[in-house]
Tab-separated table of C-alpha atoms in Angstrom:
chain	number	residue	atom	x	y	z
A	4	UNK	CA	159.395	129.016	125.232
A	5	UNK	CA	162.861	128.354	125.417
A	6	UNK	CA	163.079	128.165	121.828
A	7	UNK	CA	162.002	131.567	121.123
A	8	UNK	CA	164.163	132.781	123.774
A	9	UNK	CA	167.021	131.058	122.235
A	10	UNK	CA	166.553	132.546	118.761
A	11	UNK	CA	166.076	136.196	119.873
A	12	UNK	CA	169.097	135.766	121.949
A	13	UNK	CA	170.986	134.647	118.608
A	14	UNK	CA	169.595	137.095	116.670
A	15	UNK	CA	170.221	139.942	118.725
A	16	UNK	CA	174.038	138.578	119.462
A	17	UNK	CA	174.252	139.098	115.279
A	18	UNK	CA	173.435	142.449	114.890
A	19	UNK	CA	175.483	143.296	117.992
A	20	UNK	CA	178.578	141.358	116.076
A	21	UNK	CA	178.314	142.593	113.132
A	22	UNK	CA	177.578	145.879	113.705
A	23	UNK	CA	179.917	146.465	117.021
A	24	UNK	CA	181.670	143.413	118.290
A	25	UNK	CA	183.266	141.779	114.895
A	26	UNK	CA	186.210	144.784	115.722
A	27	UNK	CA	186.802	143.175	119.182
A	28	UNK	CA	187.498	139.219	118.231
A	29	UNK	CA	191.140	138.175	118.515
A	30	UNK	CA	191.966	136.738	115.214
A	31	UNK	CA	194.576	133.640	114.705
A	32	UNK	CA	195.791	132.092	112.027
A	33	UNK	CA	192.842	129.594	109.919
A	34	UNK	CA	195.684	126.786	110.128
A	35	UNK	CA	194.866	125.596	114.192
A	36	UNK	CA	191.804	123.610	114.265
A	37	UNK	CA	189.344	125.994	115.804
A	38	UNK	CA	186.092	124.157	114.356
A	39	UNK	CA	183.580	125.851	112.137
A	40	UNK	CA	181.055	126.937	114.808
A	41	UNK	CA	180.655	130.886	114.418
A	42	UNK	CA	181.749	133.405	117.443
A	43	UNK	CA	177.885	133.918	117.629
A	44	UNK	CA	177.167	130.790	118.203
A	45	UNK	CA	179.984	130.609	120.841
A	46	UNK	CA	178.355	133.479	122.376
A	47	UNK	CA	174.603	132.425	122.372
A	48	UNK	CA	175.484	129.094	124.014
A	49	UNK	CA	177.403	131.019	126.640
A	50	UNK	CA	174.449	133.049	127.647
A	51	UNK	CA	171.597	130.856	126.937
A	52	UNK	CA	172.772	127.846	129.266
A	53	UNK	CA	173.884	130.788	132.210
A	54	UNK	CA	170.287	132.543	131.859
A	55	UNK	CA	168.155	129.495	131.060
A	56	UNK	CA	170.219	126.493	131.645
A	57	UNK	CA	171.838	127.333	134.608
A	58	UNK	CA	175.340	125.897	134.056
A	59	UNK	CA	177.954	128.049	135.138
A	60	UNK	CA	180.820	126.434	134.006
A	61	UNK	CA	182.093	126.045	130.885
A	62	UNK	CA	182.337	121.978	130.864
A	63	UNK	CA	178.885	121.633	132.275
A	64	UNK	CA	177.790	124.344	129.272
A	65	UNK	CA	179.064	121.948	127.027
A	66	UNK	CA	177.771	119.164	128.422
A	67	UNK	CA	174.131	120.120	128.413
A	68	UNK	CA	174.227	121.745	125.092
A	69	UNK	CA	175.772	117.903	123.588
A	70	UNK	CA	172.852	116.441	126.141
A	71	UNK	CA	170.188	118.657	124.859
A	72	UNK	CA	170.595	121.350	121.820
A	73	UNK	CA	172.812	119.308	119.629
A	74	UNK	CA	170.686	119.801	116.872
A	75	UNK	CA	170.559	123.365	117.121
A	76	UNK	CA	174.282	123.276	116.950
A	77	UNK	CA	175.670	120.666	114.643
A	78	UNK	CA	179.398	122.044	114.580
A	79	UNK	CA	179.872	122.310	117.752
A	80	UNK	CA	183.431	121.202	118.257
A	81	UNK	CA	184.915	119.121	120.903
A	82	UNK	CA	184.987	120.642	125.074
A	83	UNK	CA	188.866	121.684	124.805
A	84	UNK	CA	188.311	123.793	121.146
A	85	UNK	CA	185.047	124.714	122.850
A	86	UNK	CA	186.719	126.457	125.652
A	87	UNK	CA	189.912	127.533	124.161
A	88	UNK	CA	186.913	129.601	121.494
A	89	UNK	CA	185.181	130.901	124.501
A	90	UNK	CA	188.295	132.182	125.981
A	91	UNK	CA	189.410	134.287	122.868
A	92	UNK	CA	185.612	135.848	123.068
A	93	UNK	CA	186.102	137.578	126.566
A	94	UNK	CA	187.012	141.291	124.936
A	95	UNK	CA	183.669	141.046	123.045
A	96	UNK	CA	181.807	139.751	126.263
A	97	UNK	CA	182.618	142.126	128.079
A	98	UNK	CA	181.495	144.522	125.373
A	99	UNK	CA	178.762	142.806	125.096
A	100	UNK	CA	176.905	142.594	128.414
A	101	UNK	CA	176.867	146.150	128.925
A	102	UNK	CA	174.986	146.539	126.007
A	103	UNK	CA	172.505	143.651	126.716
A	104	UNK	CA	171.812	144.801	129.690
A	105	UNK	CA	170.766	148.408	128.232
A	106	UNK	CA	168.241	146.530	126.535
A	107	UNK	CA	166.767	145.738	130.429
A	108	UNK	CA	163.689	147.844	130.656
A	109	UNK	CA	163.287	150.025	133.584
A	110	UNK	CA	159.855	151.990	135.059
A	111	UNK	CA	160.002	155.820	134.754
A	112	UNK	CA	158.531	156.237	137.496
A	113	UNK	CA	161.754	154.300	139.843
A	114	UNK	CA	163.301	156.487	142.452
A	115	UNK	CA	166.818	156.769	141.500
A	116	UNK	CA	168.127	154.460	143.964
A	117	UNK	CA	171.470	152.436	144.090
A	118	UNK	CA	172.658	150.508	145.266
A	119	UNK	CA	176.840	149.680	145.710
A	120	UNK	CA	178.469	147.150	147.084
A	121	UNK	CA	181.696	145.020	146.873
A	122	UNK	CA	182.745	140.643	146.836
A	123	UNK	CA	185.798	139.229	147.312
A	124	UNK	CA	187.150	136.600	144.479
A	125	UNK	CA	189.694	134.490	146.003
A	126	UNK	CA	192.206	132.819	144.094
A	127	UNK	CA	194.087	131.976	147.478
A	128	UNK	CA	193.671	132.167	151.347
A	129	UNK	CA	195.411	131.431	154.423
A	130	UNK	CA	199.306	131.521	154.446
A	131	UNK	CA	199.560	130.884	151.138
A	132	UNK	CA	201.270	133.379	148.700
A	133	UNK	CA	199.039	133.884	145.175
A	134	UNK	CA	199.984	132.489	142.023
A	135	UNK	CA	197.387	133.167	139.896
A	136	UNK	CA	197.092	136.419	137.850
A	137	UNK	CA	199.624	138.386	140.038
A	138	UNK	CA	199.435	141.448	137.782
A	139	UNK	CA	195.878	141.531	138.621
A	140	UNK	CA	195.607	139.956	142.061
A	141	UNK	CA	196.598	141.831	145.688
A	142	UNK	CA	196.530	140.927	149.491
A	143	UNK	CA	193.499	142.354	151.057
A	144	UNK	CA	191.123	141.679	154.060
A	145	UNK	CA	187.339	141.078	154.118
A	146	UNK	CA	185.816	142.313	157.088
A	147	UNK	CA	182.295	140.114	156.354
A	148	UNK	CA	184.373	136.974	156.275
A	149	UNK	CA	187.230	138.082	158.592
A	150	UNK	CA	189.822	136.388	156.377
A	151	UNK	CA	192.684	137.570	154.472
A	152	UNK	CA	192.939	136.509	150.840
A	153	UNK	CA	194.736	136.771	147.574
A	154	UNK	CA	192.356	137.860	144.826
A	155	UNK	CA	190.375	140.493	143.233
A	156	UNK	CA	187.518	142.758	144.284
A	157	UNK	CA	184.390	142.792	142.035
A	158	UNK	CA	182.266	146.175	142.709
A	159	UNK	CA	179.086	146.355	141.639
A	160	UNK	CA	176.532	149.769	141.359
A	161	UNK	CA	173.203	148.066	140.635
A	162	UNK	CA	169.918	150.444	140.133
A	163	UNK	CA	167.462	149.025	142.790
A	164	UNK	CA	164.067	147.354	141.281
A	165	UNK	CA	161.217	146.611	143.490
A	166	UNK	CA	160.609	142.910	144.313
A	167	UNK	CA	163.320	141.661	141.936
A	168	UNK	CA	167.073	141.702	141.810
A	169	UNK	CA	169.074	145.016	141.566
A	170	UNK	CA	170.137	145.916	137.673
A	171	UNK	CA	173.374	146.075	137.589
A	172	UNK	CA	174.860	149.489	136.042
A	173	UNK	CA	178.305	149.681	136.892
A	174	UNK	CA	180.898	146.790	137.415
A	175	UNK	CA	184.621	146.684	137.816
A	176	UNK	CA	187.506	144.705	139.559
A	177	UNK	CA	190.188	145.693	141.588
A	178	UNK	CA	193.266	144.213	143.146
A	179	UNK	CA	191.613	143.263	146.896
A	180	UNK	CA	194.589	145.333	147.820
A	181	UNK	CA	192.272	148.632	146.833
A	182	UNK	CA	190.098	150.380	149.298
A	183	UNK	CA	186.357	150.183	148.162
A	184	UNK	CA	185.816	154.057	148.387
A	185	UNK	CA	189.061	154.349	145.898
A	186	UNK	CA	187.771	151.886	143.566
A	187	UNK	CA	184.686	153.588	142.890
A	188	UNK	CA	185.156	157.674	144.112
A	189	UNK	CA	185.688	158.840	140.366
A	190	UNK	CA	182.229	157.597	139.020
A	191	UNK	CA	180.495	159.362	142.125
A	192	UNK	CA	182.296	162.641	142.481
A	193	UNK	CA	180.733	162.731	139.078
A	194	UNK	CA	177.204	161.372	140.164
A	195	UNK	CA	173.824	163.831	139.633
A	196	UNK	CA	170.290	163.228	140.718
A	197	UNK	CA	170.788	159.802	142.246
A	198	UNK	CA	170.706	158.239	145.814
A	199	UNK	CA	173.173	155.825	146.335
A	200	UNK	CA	172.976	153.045	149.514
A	201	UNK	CA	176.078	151.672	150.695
A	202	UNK	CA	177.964	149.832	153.458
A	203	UNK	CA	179.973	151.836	155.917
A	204	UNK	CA	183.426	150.705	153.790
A	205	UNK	CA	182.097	154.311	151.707
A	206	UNK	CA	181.820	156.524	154.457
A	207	UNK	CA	183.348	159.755	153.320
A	208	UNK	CA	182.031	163.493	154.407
A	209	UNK	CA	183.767	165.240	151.878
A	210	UNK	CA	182.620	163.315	149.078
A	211	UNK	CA	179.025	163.290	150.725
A	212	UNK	CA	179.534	167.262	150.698
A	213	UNK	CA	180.557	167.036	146.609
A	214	UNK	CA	177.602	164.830	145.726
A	215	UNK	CA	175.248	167.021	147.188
A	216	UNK	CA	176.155	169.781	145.220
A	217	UNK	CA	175.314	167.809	142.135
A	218	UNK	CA	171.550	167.045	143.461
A	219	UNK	CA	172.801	163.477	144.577
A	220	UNK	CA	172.844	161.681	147.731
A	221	UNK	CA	175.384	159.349	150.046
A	222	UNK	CA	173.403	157.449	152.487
A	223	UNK	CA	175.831	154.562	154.811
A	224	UNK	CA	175.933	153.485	158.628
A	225	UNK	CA	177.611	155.895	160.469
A	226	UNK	CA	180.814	154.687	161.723
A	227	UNK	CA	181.409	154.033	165.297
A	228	UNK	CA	183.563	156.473	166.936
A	229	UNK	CA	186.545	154.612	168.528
A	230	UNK	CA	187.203	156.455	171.792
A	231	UNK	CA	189.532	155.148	174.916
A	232	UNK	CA	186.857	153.514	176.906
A	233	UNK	CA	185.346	151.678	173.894
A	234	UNK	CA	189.253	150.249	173.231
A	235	UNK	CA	189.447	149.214	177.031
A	236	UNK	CA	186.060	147.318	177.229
A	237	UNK	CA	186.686	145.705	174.070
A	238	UNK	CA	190.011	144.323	175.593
């Protein structure tokens, strides 16, 4: 079974490249020793051992491909020309998933419910000052976790499924610096025809007003009003 799924996987990853992804590929000069495995390759092992293998990193990935598809993969080259590969692909990954996931079917007869929601990726914590992607990175405070952190925010929109994960439609990062509603505000100010579910980090009347002019709803917690007395017993 995992066979077939690997084929269709590879198959599908060479129409997308030739037809779409090909334009993406950073291209270096054939004199460093890249191997001779193909970019498709590259990018069906990638997917294959996340989806079906479930390695997550890119040493174990190579690992269990040595361990257990070897033979579907002769020229596969050593872990560090393995990973220095993968890491050239990320332009056409990200091109990619989007239109993989497309490819997801969905029931007509779904509510349009999403769903939105928002996880920090720390590269640091604590006292520490970050290091690590700095033109990407900000200072920023998770309220679930009650830490501070150095890092990105990933947001997510996901189109809710019953009894199975939420498809993800929508995903984008953000310096944690960013305010959730900000990260996110264009794409629903331009929402129709949709509810969308979300934590009380998106409360926002006036853009609950806008949406509902474009047949689309805003449902989060309300917000607890802070008055005097509710300051002095929490003291």
């Amino acid at each position: 079974m995992k066979e077939t799924e690997l084929i269709k996987l590879y198959c599908h990853i060479c129409e997308c490249y030739d037809s779409t992804l090909r334009r993406e590929i950073q291209r270096f000069s054939p004199n460093g020793n890249t191997g001779y495995i193909t970019d498709e390759e590259l990018m069906t092992i990638y997917l294959y051992c996340i989806v079906y293998g479930q390695r997550f990193t890119i040493k174990h990935m190579h690992k269990h491909i040595t361990k257990y598809r070897s033979s579907w993969f002769p020229t596969l080259p050593s872990y560090a020309t393995f990973n220095a590969r993968l890491n050239r692909l990320w332009p056409a990954m990200a091109l990619f998933i989007p239109m993989l996931m497309r490819r997801i079917p969905i029931a007509n007869d779904l509510l349009p419910i999403y769903l939105a929601d928002s996880c920090p990726v720390v590269t640091c914590k604590g006292m520490r000052q970050g290091k690590v992607a700095p033109e990407l990175t900000g200072k920023g405070f998770c309220a679930s976790k009650k830490m501070y952190y150095f890092g990105v925010k990933l947001h997510i929109i996901a189109h809710k499924r019953p009894n199975t994960l939420p498809l993800p439609g929508t995903i984008l990062m953000t310096p944690a610096s960013e305010n959730d509603l900000m990260s996110i505000k264009d794409i629903l100010e331009t929402a129709q025809e949709l509810v969308l579910v979300c934590d009380k980090a998106y409360c926002d009347q006036p853009l609950a007003q806008q949406m509902t002019a474009h047949n689309a709803c805003l449902i989060t917690p309300q917000k607890e009003i802070k008055t005097r007395r509710n300051v002095e017993s929490s003291v």
